[in-house]
Amino acid sequence: MENTRALTGFGAPPLGRVLMVQGTASHVGKSVLVSALCRIFRQDGFRVAPFKAQNMSNNSYVTRDGGEIGRAQAVQAEAAGVEARVEMNPVLLKPEADHIAQVVRMGRPMVSARVRDYFGLKTQLWESVHSSLDTLRSEYDVVVIEGAGSPAEINLKATEIVNMRVALYSGAPVLLCGDIDRGGVFASLVGTMALLEPEEREVIKGFIINKFRGDASLLADGLTMLEERTGIPVAGVVHHYRDIHIPEEDSVALDIPLRTGSDSEAAMLDVAVIQLPHISNFDDFDPLSREPGVRLRYVSGAGELGQPDLIVLPGSKTTIPDLAWMNAQGLSPAIKRLHQEGAALLGICGGYQMLGKHLYDPDGIESTLPEMEGLGLLPLTTVFAGTKETHRIRGEVVEGSGLLRGAVGAPITGYEIHMGRTTGEGVSLPFRIDDRTDVAVTADTAYDGAMDESGQVLGTYVHGLLHNGQLRRALLEELARRKGVVLPQSSELGAMDAEFDKLADWVRGSIDMDLVYSITGLNRDFDRDDA
């Protein structure tokens, strides 16, 4: 039975409970742990929402009303079984160059700022942070909060708005997570505690050792020492997993150069994704990594390309600078050569723009370079403008030739995040857009994408395109047909509900949930008939 109010006692309290996950560093597993906790609380009958005050990532998502938030918070909302909304990530920083980032506030671009200028915005941004958290707490039984980086970054503590300031403001108990796979986890946890202020140490209620490999009993002495030295209990040891598929938040994950759903020696199709310096929404390609018979690689140099069956140009926060980087790396001529030799090409968002003949940025929206020649593989021109297009979309494949042979009629859902407008002639328009959730579909916006006459070059503005199973499978089977191989049957591992349930079971069995409920103040035995 669903809990309609999280607390024991009489009456409805004004704000729901909070629980916060902080880390000793970036990429220690905070985002995935928050997803797991959101799913666990949902399974236990609570209304739960995720929250991250400030996220720095080019991996973003579009809410139903056209707002832009970090992709991780959208994943966490899905785990919680609720609609993603801008209050879940009120501040998003999208890096554009060294020391410069676009500041997205409450889902809308605010300004592109240098680091020093950004500090002057903190007062305004904090208003959005605490009001968003208050809003979520007024509507949900529990809000699971994710920190960013480490709370012990002493050069940032005075002005931070995402770690201890949020915990102290909301009274959130904190689980401090360390990544043992990187090494030095005990020093990281003890060192973090040593650098916190006394009132900050008080809110740390448990440690989590994440990504452990091996026999947990071998950690016993270390865990005992950690608890005795700090007075903080170890809430759990979470083992490394291989068969649970949750999208990664940070491009740090791409440091692993090969991700494949099958033995790479047995892979029948080779897919190479260009790892651009400002790659965005790289989780677009996660479904490929789970397809049997498909090898997915991220490459950053011409010598790494090999002979792929499909080359993917991904999204980019700064299309023209990333295209210039491709030229300098020798990737552009290598890609064109491989295309002439039979490799197929897929461009998404910024990668779609790169496939065209010309890119113009007269107002310096994304670059100091006013124009650049594209790869010239599609007869298209892109002009960057000041208005960012952010929409959720629903539509259908209307082209049944080339790479989309067998896909005609397949439904598609996804989202758009781009600054440029792309036009041209002499191409087929492969995708019909039936619905944009926040704006009306017009004659100019009723179709998306382009495919050349050969059917070997396909571009689109739709992020999440490959998450559509029927389309993805048709594209892969067409590549296999051309190569003369037969792919194994897909088991549709991308069904995220099942993945979230597996993750929840994994984490529930690894951490002390009695401790979690105790520090959070939630009552698992609460029955709404008793309210």
Coordinates of N, CA, C and O in Angstrom, one line a residue, residues 268-269 287-288 290-294 403 405-407 410 465-480 486-492:
M268 N 30.1 -9.3 -34.4 CA 29.9 -9.4 -35.8 C 29.9 -8.0 -36.4 O 30.2 -7.8 -37.6
L269 N 29.5 -7.0 -35.6 CA 29.4 -5.6 -36.1 C 30.3 -4.8 -35.2 O 30.3 -4.9 -34.0
P287 N 22.5 1.6 -25.6 CA 21.8 0.4 -26.0 C 22.6 -0.4 -27.0 O 22.5 -1.7 -27.0
L288 N 23.5 0.2 -27.8 CA 24.4 -0.6 -28.7 C 25.3 -1.5 -27.9 O 25.7 -2.6 -28.3
R290 N 24.8 -3.1 -25.3 CA 24.1 -4.2 -24.8 C 23.5 -5.2 -25.9 O 22.9 -6.1 -25.5
E291 N 23.7 -4.8 -27.1 CA 23.3 -5.7 -28.2 C 24.2 -6.8 -28.4 O 25.4 -6.6 -28.7
P292 N 23.8 -8.1 -28.4 CA 24.7 -9.2 -28.7 C 25.2 -9.1 -30.1 O 24.5 -8.8 -31.0
G293 N 26.5 -9.4 -30.2 CA 27.1 -9.4 -31.5 C 27.6 -8.0 -32.0 O 28.1 -7.9 -33.1
V294 N 27.5 -7.0 -31.1 CA 27.9 -5.7 -31.5 C 29.0 -5.2 -30.6 O 28.9 -5.3 -29.3
L403 N 19.9 2.7 -44.5 CA 20.1 2.2 -43.1 C 18.8 1.9 -42.4 O 18.7 1.2 -41.4
R405 N 16.1 0.6 -43.8 CA 15.4 -0.5 -44.5 C 14.8 -1.4 -43.4 O 15.6 -2.0 -42.5
G406 N 13.5 -1.6 -43.4 CA 12.9 -2.5 -42.4 C 12.5 -1.7 -41.2 O 11.8 -2.3 -40.3
A407 N 12.7 -0.4 -41.1 CA 12.3 0.4 -39.9 C 11.1 1.2 -40.2 O 10.6 1.8 -39.2
A410 N 8.2 2.4 -37.6 CA 8.7 2.2 -36.2 C 8.4 3.5 -35.4 O 8.8 4.6 -35.9
L465 N 17.6 8.4 -30.0 CA 17.0 7.7 -31.1 C 17.3 6.2 -31.0 O 16.4 5.3 -31.3
L466 N 18.5 5.8 -30.6 CA 18.8 4.4 -30.5 C 18.3 3.7 -29.3 O 18.4 2.5 -29.2
H467 N 17.6 4.4 -28.4 CA 16.9 3.8 -27.3 C 15.5 3.2 -27.8 O 14.8 2.5 -27.1
N468 N 15.2 3.5 -29.1 CA 13.9 2.9 -29.7 C 14.3 1.6 -30.3 O 14.9 1.5 -31.3
G469 N 13.8 0.5 -29.6 CA 14.3 -0.8 -29.9 C 14.0 -1.3 -31.3 O 14.8 -1.9 -32.0
Q470 N 12.8 -1.0 -31.9 CA 12.4 -1.4 -33.2 C 13.3 -0.8 -34.3 O 13.9 -1.5 -35.2
L471 N 13.5 0.5 -34.1 CA 14.4 1.2 -35.1 C 15.9 0.7 -34.9 O 16.5 0.4 -35.9
R472 N 16.3 0.6 -33.7 CA 17.7 0.2 -33.5 C 18.0 -1.2 -34.1 O 19.0 -1.4 -34.8
R473 N 17.1 -2.1 -33.8 CA 17.3 -3.5 -34.3 C 17.3 -3.5 -35.9 O 18.1 -4.2 -36.5
A474 N 16.4 -2.7 -36.5 CA 16.3 -2.7 -37.9 C 17.6 -2.1 -38.5 O 18.1 -2.7 -39.5
L475 N 18.1 -1.1 -37.9 CA 19.4 -0.5 -38.4 C 20.5 -1.5 -38.3 O 21.3 -1.7 -39.2
L476 N 20.6 -2.2 -37.1 CA 21.7 -3.2 -37.0 C 21.6 -4.3 -37.9 O 22.6 -4.9 -38.4
E477 N 20.3 -4.8 -38.1 CA 20.1 -5.9 -39.0 C 20.4 -5.6 -40.5 O 20.9 -6.4 -41.2
E478 N 20.2 -4.3 -40.8 CA 20.6 -3.8 -42.2 C 22.1 -3.8 -42.3 O 22.6 -4.3 -43.4
L479 N 22.8 -3.4 -41.3 CA 24.3 -3.4 -41.4 C 24.8 -4.9 -41.5 O 25.7 -5.2 -42.2
A480 N 24.1 -5.8 -40.7 CA 24.5 -7.2 -40.7 C 24.2 -7.8 -42.1 O 25.0 -8.6 -42.6
V486 N 24.6 -12.7 -39.6 CA 23.3 -12.8 -38.9 C 23.6 -12.5 -37.5 O 24.3 -13.2 -36.8
L487 N 22.9 -11.5 -37.0 CA 23.1 -11.1 -35.5 C 22.3 -12.1 -34.7 O 21.2 -12.5 -35.0
P488 N 22.8 -12.3 -33.5 CA 22.0 -13.1 -32.5 C 20.8 -12.3 -32.1 O 20.7 -11.1 -32.3
Q489 N 19.8 -13.0 -31.6 CA 18.5 -12.4 -31.2 C 18.8 -11.4 -30.0 O 19.6 -11.8 -29.1
S490 N 18.2 -10.3 -30.1 CA 18.3 -9.4 -29.0 C 17.3 -9.7 -27.9 O 16.2 -10.1 -28.1
S491 N 17.7 -9.6 -26.6 CA 16.8 -9.9 -25.5 C 16.2 -8.6 -24.9 O 15.6 -8.6 -23.8
E492 N 16.4 -7.5 -25.6 CA 15.9 -6.2 -25.2 C 16.2 -5.9 -23.7 O 15.4 -5.6 -22.9

